[in-house]
């Protein structure tokens, strides 16, 4: 029986923090929130987490922050419609890859061992939960907005008054999505490296 919802906001590299949050579904209380950096930290979390079979996991897709050069930077990959322009543009330095494959092998291994793991795209999920602000993404104003919205709209009363790291807040959004998955309120939007990417 699923008792816990685990959200993880995965950074694109070890220099960008990742966050993990564990919520007990029956009480709605956060029982663990932490920051992780390297993939060995992520591996250590899963090695020490004793309730893998009793949890639903939602892990974010990290953006691929590969530096683009010259005209490729101008095209700005998050906004370029790839499927319409694949014939015109060469895929130099893998610039068409929007998401980093970081951690995919570990998550596939966990899925093969019986864990209930899905991926999610943070910004699409925030929009569906009405947690998207007009501030610059991951800025201090956006972070404060997200923390306040989680605290007052989704009853996370245990969140502190001072500002939490944005990776931990995005992990809490993953917890919310995991609970919606258990209620069959989510759908698959695409597949990434063998795992379903879900959203409301």
PDB file of C-alpha atoms in Angstrom:
ATOM      1  CA  UNK A   1       0.000   0.000   0.000  1.00  0.00           C
ATOM      2  CA  UNK A   2       1.305   3.435  -0.973  1.00  0.00           C
ATOM      3  CA  UNK A   3       1.852   5.543   2.144  1.00  0.00           C
ATOM      4  CA  UNK A   4       4.286   8.255   1.011  1.00  0.00           C
ATOM      5  CA  UNK A   5       4.593  10.691  -1.862  1.00  0.00           C
ATOM      6  CA  UNK A   6       8.175  11.589  -2.785  1.00  0.00           C
ATOM      7  CA  UNK A   7       8.992  14.568  -4.984  1.00  0.00           C
ATOM      8  CA  UNK A   8      12.432  15.333  -6.347  1.00  0.00           C
ATOM      9  CA  UNK A   9      13.545  18.430  -8.223  1.00  0.00           C
ATOM     10  CA  UNK A  10      16.666  17.381 -10.097  1.00  0.00           C
ATOM     11  CA  UNK A  11      19.225  20.012 -11.102  1.00  0.00           C
ATOM     12  CA  UNK A  12      20.918  19.819 -14.520  1.00  0.00           C
ATOM     13  CA  UNK A  13      24.367  19.367 -12.925  1.00  0.00           C
ATOM     14  CA  UNK A  14      25.998  18.953  -9.523  1.00  0.00           C
ATOM     15  CA  UNK A  15      26.645  22.703  -9.386  1.00  0.00           C
ATOM     16  CA  UNK A  16      22.870  23.330  -9.295  1.00  0.00           C
ATOM     17  CA  UNK A  17      21.090  22.102  -6.181  1.00  0.00           C
ATOM     18  CA  UNK A  18      18.481  19.369  -6.292  1.00  0.00           C
ATOM     19  CA  UNK A  19      15.715  19.014  -3.726  1.00  0.00           C
ATOM     20  CA  UNK A  20      13.805  16.093  -2.257  1.00  0.00           C
ATOM     21  CA  UNK A  21      10.611  16.063  -0.212  1.00  0.00           C
ATOM     22  CA  UNK A  22       8.724  13.173   1.393  1.00  0.00           C
ATOM     23  CA  UNK A  23       5.076  13.607   2.433  1.00  0.00           C
ATOM     24  CA  UNK A  24       2.958  11.188   4.413  1.00  0.00           C
ATOM     25  CA  UNK A  25      -0.268  10.868   2.429  1.00  0.00           C
ATOM     26  CA  UNK A  26      -2.575   9.969   5.339  1.00  0.00           C
ATOM     27  CA  UNK A  27      -1.721  13.037   7.431  1.00  0.00           C
ATOM     28  CA  UNK A  28      -0.567  15.413   4.680  1.00  0.00           C
ATOM     29  CA  UNK A  29       2.568  16.241   6.694  1.00  0.00           C
ATOM     30  CA  UNK A  30       6.025  16.733   5.236  1.00  0.00           C
ATOM     31  CA  UNK A  31       8.303  14.315   7.030  1.00  0.00           C
ATOM     32  CA  UNK A  32      11.549  14.993   5.148  1.00  0.00           C
ATOM     33  CA  UNK A  33      12.889  17.882   3.051  1.00  0.00           C
ATOM     34  CA  UNK A  34      16.523  18.164   1.985  1.00  0.00           C
ATOM     35  CA  UNK A  35      18.953  19.505  -0.593  1.00  0.00           C
ATOM     36  CA  UNK A  36      21.097  17.226  -2.749  1.00  0.00           C
ATOM     37  CA  UNK A  37      23.867  18.103  -5.168  1.00  0.00           C
ATOM     38  CA  UNK A  38      25.717  15.235  -6.841  1.00  0.00           C
ATOM     39  CA  UNK A  39      24.214  12.048  -8.235  1.00  0.00           C
ATOM     40  CA  UNK A  40      26.002  10.157  -5.450  1.00  0.00           C
ATOM     41  CA  UNK A  41      23.843  12.174  -2.992  1.00  0.00           C
ATOM     42  CA  UNK A  42      20.735  11.094  -4.920  1.00  0.00           C
ATOM     43  CA  UNK A  43      21.943   7.476  -4.937  1.00  0.00           C
ATOM     44  CA  UNK A  44      22.623   7.672  -1.185  1.00  0.00           C
ATOM     45  CA  UNK A  45      19.084   8.953  -0.586  1.00  0.00           C
ATOM     46  CA  UNK A  46      17.560   5.985  -2.434  1.00  0.00           C
ATOM     47  CA  UNK A  47      19.951   3.522  -0.735  1.00  0.00           C
ATOM     48  CA  UNK A  48      18.876   4.771   2.709  1.00  0.00           C
ATOM     49  CA  UNK A  49      15.173   5.246   1.929  1.00  0.00           C
ATOM     50  CA  UNK A  50      13.431   2.215   3.413  1.00  0.00           C
ATOM     51  CA  UNK A  51       9.936   2.707   1.953  1.00  0.00           C
ATOM     52  CA  UNK A  52      10.595   2.507  -1.792  1.00  0.00           C
ATOM     53  CA  UNK A  53       7.841  -0.082  -2.333  1.00  0.00           C
ATOM     54  CA  UNK A  54       5.364   2.000  -0.277  1.00  0.00           C
ATOM     55  CA  UNK A  55       5.976   5.279  -2.095  1.00  0.00           C
ATOM     56  CA  UNK A  56       5.108   7.024  -5.320  1.00  0.00           C
ATOM     57  CA  UNK A  57       7.977   9.034  -6.830  1.00  0.00           C
ATOM     58  CA  UNK A  58       7.756  12.096  -9.093  1.00  0.00           C
ATOM     59  CA  UNK A  59      11.133  13.316 -10.331  1.00  0.00           C
ATOM     60  CA  UNK A  60      11.516  16.482 -12.375  1.00  0.00           C
ATOM     61  CA  UNK A  61      13.200  16.677 -15.759  1.00  0.00           C
ATOM     62  CA  UNK A  62      16.306  18.887 -15.519  1.00  0.00           C
ATOM     63  CA  UNK A  63      16.841  21.367 -18.334  1.00  0.00           C
ATOM     64  CA  UNK A  64      19.882  20.727 -20.508  1.00  0.00           C
ATOM     65  CA  UNK A  65      22.039  23.790 -19.919  1.00  0.00           C
ATOM     66  CA  UNK A  66      24.618  23.004 -22.599  1.00  0.00           C
ATOM     67  CA  UNK A  67      26.163  26.264 -23.762  1.00  0.00           C
ATOM     68  CA  UNK A  68      25.156  27.073 -27.316  1.00  0.00           C
ATOM     69  CA  UNK A  69      27.373  29.174 -29.539  1.00  0.00           C
ATOM     70  CA  UNK A  70      26.742  31.791 -32.196  1.00  0.00           C
ATOM     71  CA  UNK A  71      23.505  31.474 -34.125  1.00  0.00           C
ATOM     72  CA  UNK A  72      22.386  28.504 -32.016  1.00  0.00           C
ATOM     73  CA  UNK A  73      22.182  30.759 -28.964  1.00  0.00           C
ATOM     74  CA  UNK A  74      20.002  33.186 -30.911  1.00  0.00           C
ATOM     75  CA  UNK A  75      17.557  30.407 -31.800  1.00  0.00           C
ATOM     76  CA  UNK A  76      17.138  29.727 -28.062  1.00  0.00           C
ATOM     77  CA  UNK A  77      16.153  26.068 -27.822  1.00  0.00           C
ATOM     78  CA  UNK A  78      13.312  26.364 -25.268  1.00  0.00           C
ATOM     79  CA  UNK A  79      11.308  28.467 -27.720  1.00  0.00           C
ATOM     80  CA  UNK A  80      12.227  26.874 -31.061  1.00  0.00           C
ATOM     81  CA  UNK A  81       9.553  24.577 -32.503  1.00  0.00           C
ATOM     82  CA  UNK A  82      11.768  21.616 -33.280  1.00  0.00           C
ATOM     83  CA  UNK A  83       9.372  19.287 -35.069  1.00  0.00           C
ATOM     84  CA  UNK A  84       8.600  21.909 -37.731  1.00  0.00           C
ATOM     85  CA  UNK A  85      12.202  22.897 -38.375  1.00  0.00           C
ATOM     86  CA  UNK A  86      14.230  19.698 -38.055  1.00  0.00           C
ATOM     87  CA  UNK A  87      15.022  19.634 -41.774  1.00  0.00           C
ATOM     88  CA  UNK A  88      16.378  23.185 -41.773  1.00  0.00           C
ATOM     89  CA  UNK A  89      18.633  23.045 -38.705  1.00  0.00           C
ATOM     90  CA  UNK A  90      21.596  20.824 -37.981  1.00  0.00           C
ATOM     91  CA  UNK A  91      21.689  19.321 -34.507  1.00  0.00           C
ATOM     92  CA  UNK A  92      25.140  20.678 -33.637  1.00  0.00           C
ATOM     93  CA  UNK A  93      26.417  19.999 -30.125  1.00  0.00           C
ATOM     94  CA  UNK A  94      23.074  18.323 -29.411  1.00  0.00           C
ATOM     95  CA  UNK A  95      21.394  21.728 -29.067  1.00  0.00           C
ATOM     96  CA  UNK A  96      17.937  20.295 -29.760  1.00  0.00           C
ATOM     97  CA  UNK A  97      18.074  18.258 -26.547  1.00  0.00           C
ATOM     98  CA  UNK A  98      15.873  20.203 -24.124  1.00  0.00           C
ATOM     99  CA  UNK A  99      16.229  17.938 -21.092  1.00  0.00           C
ATOM    100  CA  UNK A 100      19.383  16.498 -19.550  1.00  0.00           C
ATOM    101  CA  UNK A 101      19.574  12.709 -19.174  1.00  0.00           C
ATOM    102  CA  UNK A 102      21.027  13.081 -15.663  1.00  0.00           C
ATOM    103  CA  UNK A 103      19.984  10.222 -13.372  1.00  0.00           C
ATOM    104  CA  UNK A 104      17.958   8.379 -16.011  1.00  0.00           C
ATOM    105  CA  UNK A 105      19.852   5.105 -15.559  1.00  0.00           C
ATOM    106  CA  UNK A 106      19.329   5.138 -11.781  1.00  0.00           C
ATOM    107  CA  UNK A 107      15.601   5.828 -12.105  1.00  0.00           C
ATOM    108  CA  UNK A 108      15.145   3.112 -14.740  1.00  0.00           C
ATOM    109  CA  UNK A 109      16.934   0.652 -12.450  1.00  0.00           C
ATOM    110  CA  UNK A 110      14.608   1.574  -9.581  1.00  0.00           C
ATOM    111  CA  UNK A 111      11.579   1.151 -11.838  1.00  0.00           C
ATOM    112  CA  UNK A 112      12.781  -2.296 -12.882  1.00  0.00           C
ATOM    113  CA  UNK A 113      13.074  -3.167  -9.172  1.00  0.00           C
ATOM    114  CA  UNK A 114       9.396  -2.311  -8.688  1.00  0.00           C
ATOM    115  CA  UNK A 115       9.393   1.364  -7.674  1.00  0.00           C
ATOM    116  CA  UNK A 116       6.490   3.555  -8.862  1.00  0.00           C
ATOM    117  CA  UNK A 117       8.485   6.319 -10.601  1.00  0.00           C
ATOM    118  CA  UNK A 118       7.297   9.026 -12.984  1.00  0.00           C
ATOM    119  CA  UNK A 119       8.945  12.169 -14.317  1.00  0.00           C
ATOM    120  CA  UNK A 120       7.402  15.629 -14.523  1.00  0.00           C
ATOM    121  CA  UNK A 121       8.193  19.026 -16.032  1.00  0.00           C
ATOM    122  CA  UNK A 122       8.259  21.574 -13.207  1.00  0.00           C
ATOM    123  CA  UNK A 123       6.883  24.594 -15.038  1.00  0.00           C
ATOM    124  CA  UNK A 124       4.016  22.761 -16.740  1.00  0.00           C
ATOM    125  CA  UNK A 125       3.036  21.213 -13.412  1.00  0.00           C
ATOM    126  CA  UNK A 126       3.182  24.551 -11.611  1.00  0.00           C
ATOM    127  CA  UNK A 127       0.811  25.994 -14.218  1.00  0.00           C
ATOM    128  CA  UNK A 128      -1.669  23.159 -13.696  1.00  0.00           C
ATOM    129  CA  UNK A 129      -1.611  23.636  -9.919  1.00  0.00           C
ATOM    130  CA  UNK A 130      -1.993  27.439 -10.324  1.00  0.00           C
ATOM    131  CA  UNK A 131       1.423  27.915  -8.731  1.00  0.00           C
ATOM    132  CA  UNK A 132       2.952  29.841 -11.621  1.00  0.00           C
ATOM    133  CA  UNK A 133       3.900  33.465 -10.976  1.00  0.00           C
ATOM    134  CA  UNK A 134       4.688  36.388 -13.260  1.00  0.00           C
ATOM    135  CA  UNK A 135       8.152  36.723 -11.747  1.00  0.00           C
ATOM    136  CA  UNK A 136      11.359  35.484 -13.348  1.00  0.00           C
ATOM    137  CA  UNK A 137      11.650  31.715 -12.916  1.00  0.00           C
ATOM    138  CA  UNK A 138      13.593  30.700  -9.791  1.00  0.00           C
ATOM    139  CA  UNK A 139      14.144  34.311  -8.720  1.00  0.00           C
ATOM    140  CA  UNK A 140      13.743  35.222  -5.047  1.00  0.00           C
ATOM    141  CA  UNK A 141      10.307  36.775  -5.751  1.00  0.00           C
ATOM    142  CA  UNK A 142       9.173  33.631  -7.603  1.00  0.00           C
ATOM    143  CA  UNK A 143      10.486  31.465  -4.765  1.00  0.00           C
ATOM    144  CA  UNK A 144       8.626  33.509  -2.130  1.00  0.00           C
ATOM    145  CA  UNK A 145       5.428  33.362  -4.208  1.00  0.00           C
ATOM    146  CA  UNK A 146       5.683  29.573  -4.548  1.00  0.00           C
ATOM    147  CA  UNK A 147       6.337  29.102  -0.839  1.00  0.00           C
ATOM    148  CA  UNK A 148       3.392  31.303   0.157  1.00  0.00           C
ATOM    149  CA  UNK A 149       1.072  29.593  -2.318  1.00  0.00           C
ATOM    150  CA  UNK A 150       2.037  26.123  -1.051  1.00  0.00           C
ATOM    151  CA  UNK A 151       1.585  27.222   2.542  1.00  0.00           C
ATOM    152  CA  UNK A 152      -1.811  28.877   2.199  1.00  0.00           C
ATOM    153  CA  UNK A 153      -3.430  27.252  -0.856  1.00  0.00           C
ATOM    154  CA  UNK A 154      -2.244  23.681  -0.268  1.00  0.00           C
ATOM    155  CA  UNK A 155      -2.085  23.736   3.568  1.00  0.00           C
ATOM    156  CA  UNK A 156       1.628  23.087   4.044  1.00  0.00           C
ATOM    157  CA  UNK A 157       1.521  24.703   7.484  1.00  0.00           C
ATOM    158  CA  UNK A 158       4.932  23.385   8.488  1.00  0.00           C
ATOM    159  CA  UNK A 159       6.758  25.538   5.908  1.00  0.00           C
ATOM    160  CA  UNK A 160       8.893  28.130   7.711  1.00  0.00           C
ATOM    161  CA  UNK A 161       8.428  31.890   7.450  1.00  0.00           C
ATOM    162  CA  UNK A 162      11.927  32.412   6.059  1.00  0.00           C
ATOM    163  CA  UNK A 163      12.555  31.560   2.423  1.00  0.00           C
ATOM    164  CA  UNK A 164      13.301  27.942   1.504  1.00  0.00           C
ATOM    165  CA  UNK A 165      15.533  26.908  -1.438  1.00  0.00           C
ATOM    166  CA  UNK A 166      13.545  26.737  -4.663  1.00  0.00           C
ATOM    167  CA  UNK A 167      14.655  23.137  -5.331  1.00  0.00           C
ATOM    168  CA  UNK A 168      12.942  21.999  -2.127  1.00  0.00           C
ATOM    169  CA  UNK A 169       9.759  23.879  -3.038  1.00  0.00           C
ATOM    170  CA  UNK A 170       9.721  22.306  -6.513  1.00  0.00           C
ATOM    171  CA  UNK A 171      10.159  18.899  -4.845  1.00  0.00           C
ATOM    172  CA  UNK A 172       7.023  19.613  -2.788  1.00  0.00           C
ATOM    173  CA  UNK A 173       5.190  20.281  -6.082  1.00  0.00           C
ATOM    174  CA  UNK A 174       6.355  16.791  -7.115  1.00  0.00           C
ATOM    175  CA  UNK A 175       4.755  15.388  -3.928  1.00  0.00           C
ATOM    176  CA  UNK A 176       1.444  17.006  -4.875  1.00  0.00           C
ATOM    177  CA  UNK A 177       1.636  15.529  -8.372  1.00  0.00           C
ATOM    178  CA  UNK A 178       2.406  12.074  -6.953  1.00  0.00           C
ATOM    179  CA  UNK A 179      -0.744  12.200  -4.845  1.00  0.00           C
ATOM    180  CA  UNK A 180      -2.793  13.241  -7.882  1.00  0.00           C
ATOM    181  CA  UNK A 181      -1.336  10.260  -9.748  1.00  0.00           C
ATOM    182  CA  UNK A 182      -2.651   7.940  -7.036  1.00  0.00           C
ATOM    183  CA  UNK A 183      -6.118   9.458  -7.539  1.00  0.00           C
ATOM    184  CA  UNK A 184      -5.844   8.801 -11.316  1.00  0.00           C
ATOM    185  CA  UNK A 185      -5.983  12.529 -12.065  1.00  0.00           C
ATOM    186  CA  UNK A 186      -2.830  12.572 -14.198  1.00  0.00           C
ATOM    187  CA  UNK A 187      -2.046  11.637 -17.759  1.00  0.00           C
ATOM    188  CA  UNK A 188       1.073  10.816 -19.739  1.00  0.00           C
ATOM    189  CA  UNK A 189       2.270  13.720 -21.890  1.00  0.00           C
ATOM    190  CA  UNK A 190       5.366  12.032 -23.349  1.00  0.00           C
ATOM    191  CA  UNK A 191       8.093   9.531 -22.523  1.00  0.00           C
ATOM    192  CA  UNK A 192      11.678  10.380 -21.606  1.00  0.00           C
ATOM    193  CA  UNK A 193      14.372   7.713 -21.417  1.00  0.00           C
ATOM    194  CA  UNK A 194      11.877   4.923 -20.754  1.00  0.00           C
ATOM    195  CA  UNK A 195       9.884   6.709 -18.028  1.00  0.00           C
ATOM    196  CA  UNK A 196       6.489   8.384 -18.398  1.00  0.00           C
ATOM    197  CA  UNK A 197       6.379  12.149 -18.021  1.00  0.00           C
ATOM    198  CA  UNK A 198       3.050  12.970 -16.383  1.00  0.00           C
ATOM    199  CA  UNK A 199       0.955  16.040 -15.675  1.00  0.00           C
ATOM    200  CA  UNK A 200      -2.578  16.873 -14.538  1.00  0.00           C
TER     201      UNK A 200
END
